[in-house]
PDB file of C-alpha atoms in Angstrom:
ATOM      1  CA  MET E   1     -22.293 -55.630 213.808  1.00 49.00           C
ATOM      2  CA  LYS E   2     -25.408 -54.403 215.606  1.00 51.00           C
ATOM      3  CA  SER E   3     -24.891 -52.692 218.925  1.00 55.00           C
ATOM      4  CA  VAL E   4     -26.905 -54.049 221.829  1.00 49.00           C
ATOM      5  CA  LYS E   5     -28.661 -51.516 224.008  1.00 51.00           C
ATOM      6  CA  PRO E   6     -28.263 -52.351 227.698  1.00 53.00           C
ATOM      7  CA  ILE E   7     -31.461 -53.167 229.570  1.00 44.00           C
ATOM      8  CA  ASP E   8     -32.562 -50.673 232.187  1.00 52.00           C
ATOM      9  CA  ARG E   9     -33.463 -53.150 234.958  1.00 46.00           C
ATOM     10  CA  LYS E  10     -35.753 -50.613 236.578  1.00 53.00           C
ATOM     11  CA  GLN E  11     -37.999 -50.796 233.525  1.00 52.00           C
ATOM     12  CA  VAL E  12     -38.564 -54.534 233.875  1.00 46.00           C
ATOM     13  CA  ARG E  13     -38.876 -55.077 237.628  1.00 54.00           C
ATOM     14  CA  PRO E  14     -42.411 -55.993 238.684  1.00 54.00           C
ATOM     15  CA  THR E  15     -41.706 -54.527 242.109  1.00 52.00           C
ATOM     16  CA  ASP E  16     -41.763 -51.031 240.626  1.00 55.00           C
ATOM     17  CA  ALA E  17     -45.550 -51.268 240.326  1.00 56.00           C
ATOM     18  CA  TYR E  18     -46.297 -49.936 243.797  1.00 57.00           C
ATOM     19  CA  ILE E  19     -49.816 -49.426 244.978  1.00 59.00           C
ATOM     20  CA  GLU E  20     -49.218 -46.028 246.557  1.00 58.00           C
ATOM     21  CA  ASP E  21     -51.000 -44.701 249.621  1.00 61.00           C
ATOM     22  CA  ASN E  22     -53.209 -47.742 250.112  1.00 74.00           C
ATOM     23  CA  MET E  23     -52.893 -48.105 253.869  1.00 85.00           C
ATOM     24  CA  GLU E  24     -56.323 -49.661 254.371  1.00 90.00           C
ATOM     25  CA  PRO E  25     -56.037 -52.685 256.690  1.00 94.00           C
ATOM     26  CA  LYS E  26     -56.234 -56.001 254.843  1.00 95.00           C
ATOM     27  CA  SER E  27     -57.599 -59.340 255.918  1.00 95.00           C
ATOM     28  CA  ILE E  28     -55.131 -62.176 256.334  1.00 96.00           C
ATOM     29  CA  ALA E  29     -57.032 -64.108 253.662  1.00 96.00           C
ATOM     30  CA  PHE E  30     -56.404 -61.273 251.180  1.00 95.00           C
ATOM     31  CA  SER E  31     -52.681 -62.013 250.942  1.00 95.00           C
ATOM     32  CA  SER E  32     -52.563 -65.732 251.810  1.00 97.00           C
ATOM     33  CA  ILE E  33     -51.093 -67.953 249.122  1.00 97.00           C
ATOM     34  CA  THR E  34     -50.722 -71.676 248.536  1.00 98.00           C
ATOM     35  CA  VAL E  35     -48.050 -72.785 246.095  1.00 98.00           C
ATOM     36  CA  VAL E  36     -48.172 -76.334 244.759  1.00 98.00           C
ATOM     37  CA  GLN E  37     -45.315 -77.945 242.872  1.00 97.00           C
ATOM     38  CA  GLN E  38     -44.338 -81.490 242.039  1.00 97.00           C
ATOM     39  CA  MET E  39     -40.789 -82.255 243.092  1.00 97.00           C
ATOM     40  CA  MET E  40     -38.571 -83.567 240.314  1.00 96.00           C
ATOM     41  CA  ASP E  41     -35.138 -85.176 239.892  1.00 95.00           C
ATOM     42  CA  ALA E  42     -33.524 -81.725 239.648  1.00 95.00           C
ATOM     43  CA  ASP E  43     -34.642 -81.107 243.255  1.00 94.00           C
ATOM     44  CA  ALA E  44     -32.930 -84.248 244.633  1.00 94.00           C
ATOM     45  CA  ASN E  45     -29.962 -84.338 246.968  1.00 92.00           C
ATOM     46  CA  ILE E  46     -27.271 -87.022 247.031  1.00 90.00           C
ATOM     47  CA  ALA E  47     -29.462 -89.232 249.257  1.00 89.00           C
ATOM     48  CA  GLY E  48     -32.211 -89.203 246.633  1.00 86.00           C
ATOM     49  CA  ASN E  49     -34.643 -87.079 248.680  1.00 94.00           C
ATOM     50  CA  VAL E  50     -35.592 -83.523 247.862  1.00 96.00           C
ATOM     51  CA  HIS E  51     -32.823 -81.112 248.839  1.00 95.00           C
ATOM     52  CA  GLY E  52     -33.698 -78.958 251.875  1.00 95.00           C
ATOM     53  CA  GLY E  53     -32.336 -75.914 250.069  1.00 95.00           C
ATOM     54  CA  SER E  54     -34.871 -76.386 247.261  1.00 96.00           C
ATOM     55  CA  ILE E  55     -37.664 -76.404 249.839  1.00 97.00           C
ATOM     56  CA  MET E  56     -36.203 -73.370 251.621  1.00 96.00           C
ATOM     57  CA  LYS E  57     -36.155 -71.403 248.373  1.00 97.00           C
ATOM     58  CA  LEU E  58     -39.794 -72.278 247.674  1.00 97.00           C
ATOM     59  CA  VAL E  59     -40.746 -71.250 251.228  1.00 98.00           C
ATOM     60  CA  ASP E  60     -38.942 -67.909 250.823  1.00 98.00           C
ATOM     61  CA  ASN E  61     -40.476 -67.262 247.388  1.00 98.00           C
ATOM     62  CA  THR E  62     -43.978 -68.075 248.635  1.00 98.00           C
ATOM     63  CA  ALA E  63     -43.589 -65.840 251.683  1.00 98.00           C
ATOM     64  CA  CYS E  64     -42.283 -63.056 249.441  1.00 97.00           C
ATOM     65  CA  MET E  65     -45.406 -63.259 247.275  1.00 97.00           C
ATOM     66  CA  VAL E  66     -47.539 -62.958 250.420  1.00 98.00           C
ATOM     67  CA  GLY E  67     -45.533 -59.930 251.552  1.00 97.00           C
ATOM     68  CA  MET E  68     -45.780 -58.235 248.160  1.00 94.00           C
ATOM     69  CA  ARG E  69     -49.494 -58.912 247.942  1.00 94.00           C
ATOM     70  CA  HIS E  70     -50.072 -57.474 251.428  1.00 95.00           C
ATOM     71  CA  THR E  71     -47.901 -54.386 250.985  1.00 93.00           C
ATOM     72  CA  GLY E  72     -48.699 -53.630 247.376  1.00 90.00           C
ATOM     73  CA  GLY E  73     -44.994 -53.334 246.643  1.00 90.00           C
ATOM     74  CA  ASN E  74     -41.585 -54.867 247.179  1.00 92.00           C
ATOM     75  CA  ALA E  75     -40.929 -56.998 250.253  1.00 95.00           C
ATOM     76  CA  VAL E  76     -37.568 -58.541 251.139  1.00 97.00           C
ATOM     77  CA  THR E  77     -36.531 -61.250 253.572  1.00 97.00           C
ATOM     78  CA  ALA E  78     -35.015 -59.878 256.779  1.00 96.00           C
ATOM     79  CA  SER E  79     -34.826 -63.159 258.684  1.00 94.00           C
ATOM     80  CA  LEU E  80     -35.969 -66.748 258.805  1.00 94.00           C
ATOM     81  CA  ASP E  81     -36.708 -68.406 262.113  1.00 88.00           C
ATOM     82  CA  ARG E  82     -35.946 -72.094 262.493  1.00 85.00           C
ATOM     83  CA  LEU E  83     -36.832 -74.387 259.638  1.00 89.00           C
ATOM     84  CA  ASP E  84     -36.970 -77.930 260.986  1.00 88.00           C
ATOM     85  CA  PHE E  85     -37.748 -80.774 258.607  1.00 93.00           C
ATOM     86  CA  HIS E  86     -40.171 -83.236 260.238  1.00 93.00           C
ATOM     87  CA  SER E  87     -40.240 -85.750 257.405  1.00 93.00           C
ATOM     88  CA  PRO E  88     -38.460 -86.185 254.078  1.00 94.00           C
ATOM     89  CA  VAL E  89     -39.868 -85.074 250.754  1.00 96.00           C
ATOM     90  CA  TYR E  90     -39.388 -87.518 247.911  1.00 96.00           C
ATOM     91  CA  VAL E  91     -38.958 -86.975 244.208  1.00 96.00           C
ATOM     92  CA  GLY E  92     -42.447 -87.185 242.713  1.00 96.00           C
ATOM     93  CA  ASP E  93     -44.165 -85.802 245.829  1.00 97.00           C
ATOM     94  CA  ILE E  94     -46.473 -82.833 245.482  1.00 98.00           C
ATOM     95  CA  LEU E  95     -45.131 -80.065 247.694  1.00 98.00           C
ATOM     96  CA  ARG E  96     -47.706 -77.653 249.101  1.00 98.00           C
ATOM     97  CA  ILE E  97     -46.582 -74.434 250.787  1.00 98.00           C
ATOM     98  CA  LYS E  98     -49.252 -72.429 252.582  1.00 98.00           C
ATOM     99  CA  ALA E  99     -48.208 -68.950 253.689  1.00 98.00           C
ATOM    100  CA  SER E 100     -49.941 -65.993 255.301  1.00 98.00           C
ATOM    101  CA  VAL E 101     -49.227 -62.865 257.305  1.00 98.00           C
ATOM    102  CA  ASN E 102     -49.253 -63.463 261.071  1.00 97.00           C
ATOM    103  CA  TYR E 103     -48.242 -60.032 262.344  1.00 97.00           C
ATOM    104  CA  VAL E 104     -47.618 -56.563 260.922  1.00 97.00           C
ATOM    105  CA  GLY E 105     -45.483 -53.806 262.437  1.00 95.00           C
ATOM    106  CA  SER E 106     -44.858 -50.418 260.857  1.00 95.00           C
ATOM    107  CA  THR E 107     -42.489 -51.531 258.061  1.00 96.00           C
ATOM    108  CA  SER E 108     -42.036 -55.252 258.701  1.00 96.00           C
ATOM    109  CA  MET E 109     -44.237 -58.316 259.011  1.00 97.00           C
ATOM    110  CA  GLU E 110     -44.036 -61.931 260.099  1.00 98.00           C
ATOM    111  CA  ILE E 111     -45.176 -64.459 257.535  1.00 98.00           C
ATOM    112  CA  GLY E 112     -45.839 -68.039 258.550  1.00 97.00           C
ATOM    113  CA  ALA E 113     -45.318 -70.921 256.143  1.00 97.00           C
ATOM    114  CA  ARG E 114     -46.445 -74.533 256.439  1.00 97.00           C
ATOM    115  CA  VAL E 115     -44.937 -77.140 254.116  1.00 98.00           C
ATOM    116  CA  GLU E 116     -46.749 -80.372 253.310  1.00 98.00           C
ATOM    117  CA  ALA E 117     -45.712 -83.210 251.024  1.00 98.00           C
ATOM    118  CA  GLU E 118     -48.291 -85.410 249.349  1.00 98.00           C
ATOM    119  CA  ALA E 119     -47.484 -88.806 247.869  1.00 97.00           C
ATOM    120  CA  VAL E 120     -49.006 -88.440 244.426  1.00 93.00           C
ATOM    121  CA  LEU E 121     -50.154 -92.088 244.111  1.00 95.00           C
ATOM    122  CA  THR E 122     -51.532 -92.685 247.617  1.00 96.00           C
ATOM    123  CA  GLY E 123     -52.636 -89.180 248.602  1.00 96.00           C
ATOM    124  CA  GLU E 124     -50.842 -89.488 251.971  1.00 97.00           C
ATOM    125  CA  VAL E 125     -50.059 -85.976 253.258  1.00 97.00           C
ATOM    126  CA  ARG E 126     -47.107 -85.340 255.598  1.00 97.00           C
ATOM    127  CA  HIS E 127     -46.388 -82.119 257.488  1.00 97.00           C
ATOM    128  CA  THR E 128     -42.828 -81.577 256.353  1.00 96.00           C
ATOM    129  CA  ALA E 129     -41.807 -78.229 257.842  1.00 96.00           C
ATOM    130  CA  SER E 130     -42.961 -74.902 259.244  1.00 95.00           C
ATOM    131  CA  ALA E 131     -41.164 -71.582 259.340  1.00 96.00           C
ATOM    132  CA  TYR E 132     -41.636 -67.961 260.315  1.00 96.00           C
ATOM    133  CA  LEU E 133     -40.063 -65.336 258.109  1.00 97.00           C
ATOM    134  CA  THR E 134     -39.701 -61.616 258.725  1.00 97.00           C
ATOM    135  CA  PHE E 135     -40.090 -59.406 255.673  1.00 98.00           C
ATOM    136  CA  VAL E 136     -39.505 -55.685 255.317  1.00 97.00           C
ATOM    137  CA  SER E 137     -41.479 -53.580 252.867  1.00 95.00           C
ATOM    138  CA  LEU E 138     -39.319 -51.392 250.631  1.00 93.00           C
ATOM    139  CA  GLY E 139     -40.426 -48.345 248.684  1.00 90.00           C
ATOM    140  CA  PRO E 140     -39.248 -47.351 245.207  1.00 86.00           C
ATOM    141  CA  ASP E 141     -36.221 -45.718 246.887  1.00 88.00           C
ATOM    142  CA  SER E 142     -35.266 -49.115 248.422  1.00 90.00           C
ATOM    143  CA  LYS E 143     -35.903 -47.756 251.936  1.00 94.00           C
ATOM    144  CA  PRO E 144     -38.368 -49.282 254.409  1.00 96.00           C
ATOM    145  CA  ARG E 145     -41.888 -48.013 253.943  1.00 94.00           C
ATOM    146  CA  GLN E 146     -45.109 -48.135 255.955  1.00 94.00           C
ATOM    147  CA  ILE E 147     -47.391 -51.082 255.339  1.00 94.00           C
ATOM    148  CA  PRO E 148     -51.080 -51.714 256.001  1.00 95.00           C
ATOM    149  CA  LYS E 149     -52.214 -53.376 259.216  1.00 96.00           C
ATOM    150  CA  ILE E 150     -53.915 -56.768 259.158  1.00 96.00           C
ATOM    151  CA  ILE E 151     -57.421 -57.689 260.158  1.00 96.00           C
ATOM    152  CA  CYS E 152     -57.641 -60.863 262.247  1.00 96.00           C
ATOM    153  CA  GLU E 153     -61.066 -62.328 261.506  1.00 95.00           C
ATOM    154  CA  THR E 154     -60.948 -65.766 263.142  1.00 96.00           C
ATOM    155  CA  ASP E 155     -59.912 -67.049 266.550  1.00 97.00           C
ATOM    156  CA  ARG E 156     -57.053 -68.924 264.897  1.00 96.00           C
ATOM    157  CA  GLU E 157     -55.790 -65.734 263.215  1.00 96.00           C
ATOM    158  CA  LYS E 158     -55.980 -63.885 266.553  1.00 97.00           C
ATOM    159  CA  ALA E 159     -54.020 -66.674 268.257  1.00 97.00           C
ATOM    160  CA  ARG E 160     -51.374 -66.628 265.498  1.00 96.00           C
ATOM    161  CA  PHE E 161     -51.093 -62.832 265.862  1.00 97.00           C
ATOM    162  CA  ALA E 162     -50.577 -63.180 269.646  1.00 97.00           C
ATOM    163  CA  ALA E 163     -47.960 -65.920 269.165  1.00 96.00           C
ATOM    164  CA  ALA E 164     -46.182 -63.754 266.575  1.00 96.00           C
ATOM    165  CA  LEU E 165     -45.937 -60.916 269.115  1.00 95.00           C
ATOM    166  CA  VAL E 166     -44.148 -63.276 271.516  1.00 95.00           C
ATOM    167  CA  ARG E 167     -41.728 -64.373 268.773  1.00 94.00           C
ATOM    168  CA  LYS E 168     -41.110 -60.745 267.791  1.00 93.00           C
ATOM    169  CA  LYS E 169     -40.160 -59.896 271.377  1.00 94.00           C
ATOM    170  CA  LYS E 170     -37.785 -62.891 271.530  1.00 93.00           C
ATOM    171  CA  ARG E 171     -36.175 -61.906 268.203  1.00 90.00           C
ATOM    172  CA  SER E 172     -35.678 -58.321 269.435  1.00 89.00           C
ATOM    173  CA  GLU E 173     -34.071 -59.566 272.656  1.00 92.00           C
ATOM    174  CA  ALA E 174     -31.784 -61.923 270.718  1.00 89.00           C
ATOM    175  CA  ILE E 175     -30.694 -59.087 268.413  1.00 88.00           C
ATOM    176  CA  LYS E 176     -29.879 -56.849 271.407  1.00 91.00           C
ATOM    177  CA  GLU E 177     -27.926 -59.656 273.065  1.00 91.00           C
ATOM    178  CA  SER E 178     -25.999 -60.349 269.864  1.00 89.00           C
ATOM    179  CA  ARG E 179     -25.094 -56.670 269.484  1.00 90.00           C
ATOM    180  CA  ALA E 180     -23.942 -56.494 273.093  1.00 87.00           C
ATOM    181  CA  GLN E 181     -21.752 -59.594 272.640  1.00 88.00           C
ATOM    182  CA  ARG E 182     -20.289 -58.170 269.428  1.00 88.00           C
ATOM    183  CA  GLU E 183     -19.455 -54.848 271.149  1.00 86.00           C
ATOM    184  CA  LEU E 184     -17.872 -56.697 274.075  1.00 84.00           C
ATOM    185  CA  SER E 185     -15.811 -58.781 271.671  1.00 83.00           C
ATOM    186  CA  LEU E 186     -14.639 -55.630 269.847  1.00 84.00           C
ATOM    187  CA  GLN E 187     -13.641 -54.018 273.126  1.00 85.00           C
ATOM    188  CA  LYS E 188     -11.513 -57.045 274.043  1.00 83.00           C
ATOM    189  CA  SER E 189      -9.609 -57.003 270.735  1.00 76.00           C
TER     190      SER E 189
END
């Protein structure tokens, strides 16, 4: 019987192809991505609509591609702000996820995603969901690494950057409050 040589996962990961030392600021358009996919029976929930979890995974994957494109390396999800579904997505619909960087810190970034569903026969487009995800850039050592700044070229991009700063501040405050509550709870036990 032939022995099977184990695969060294590090040899096959695309995230090992880091673009080192490229800290030149990048335009938002540089890393923006639109993913289009027709929703099939395998995506359906028990009610016959597309399962929210299937959409969430596509949102996360799309945002990850944006993060990797911007950083030139690995990017991982740190958090996902609210994901509210405004309208259902049906089997057969074309799902369109548009994602781009809104804000960049030193090692993390906010990526916004807009989800639209298009009825393939009528062309009717529905805004299905929006979400803001925070991604952290990781180096080959799996530790956070510096990432390039973004260049806001349009008034809309500047407004999205400003709104992202407000959300970042709220997230930071919520994290501090959560830590304080956790410490208080530990002290009581």
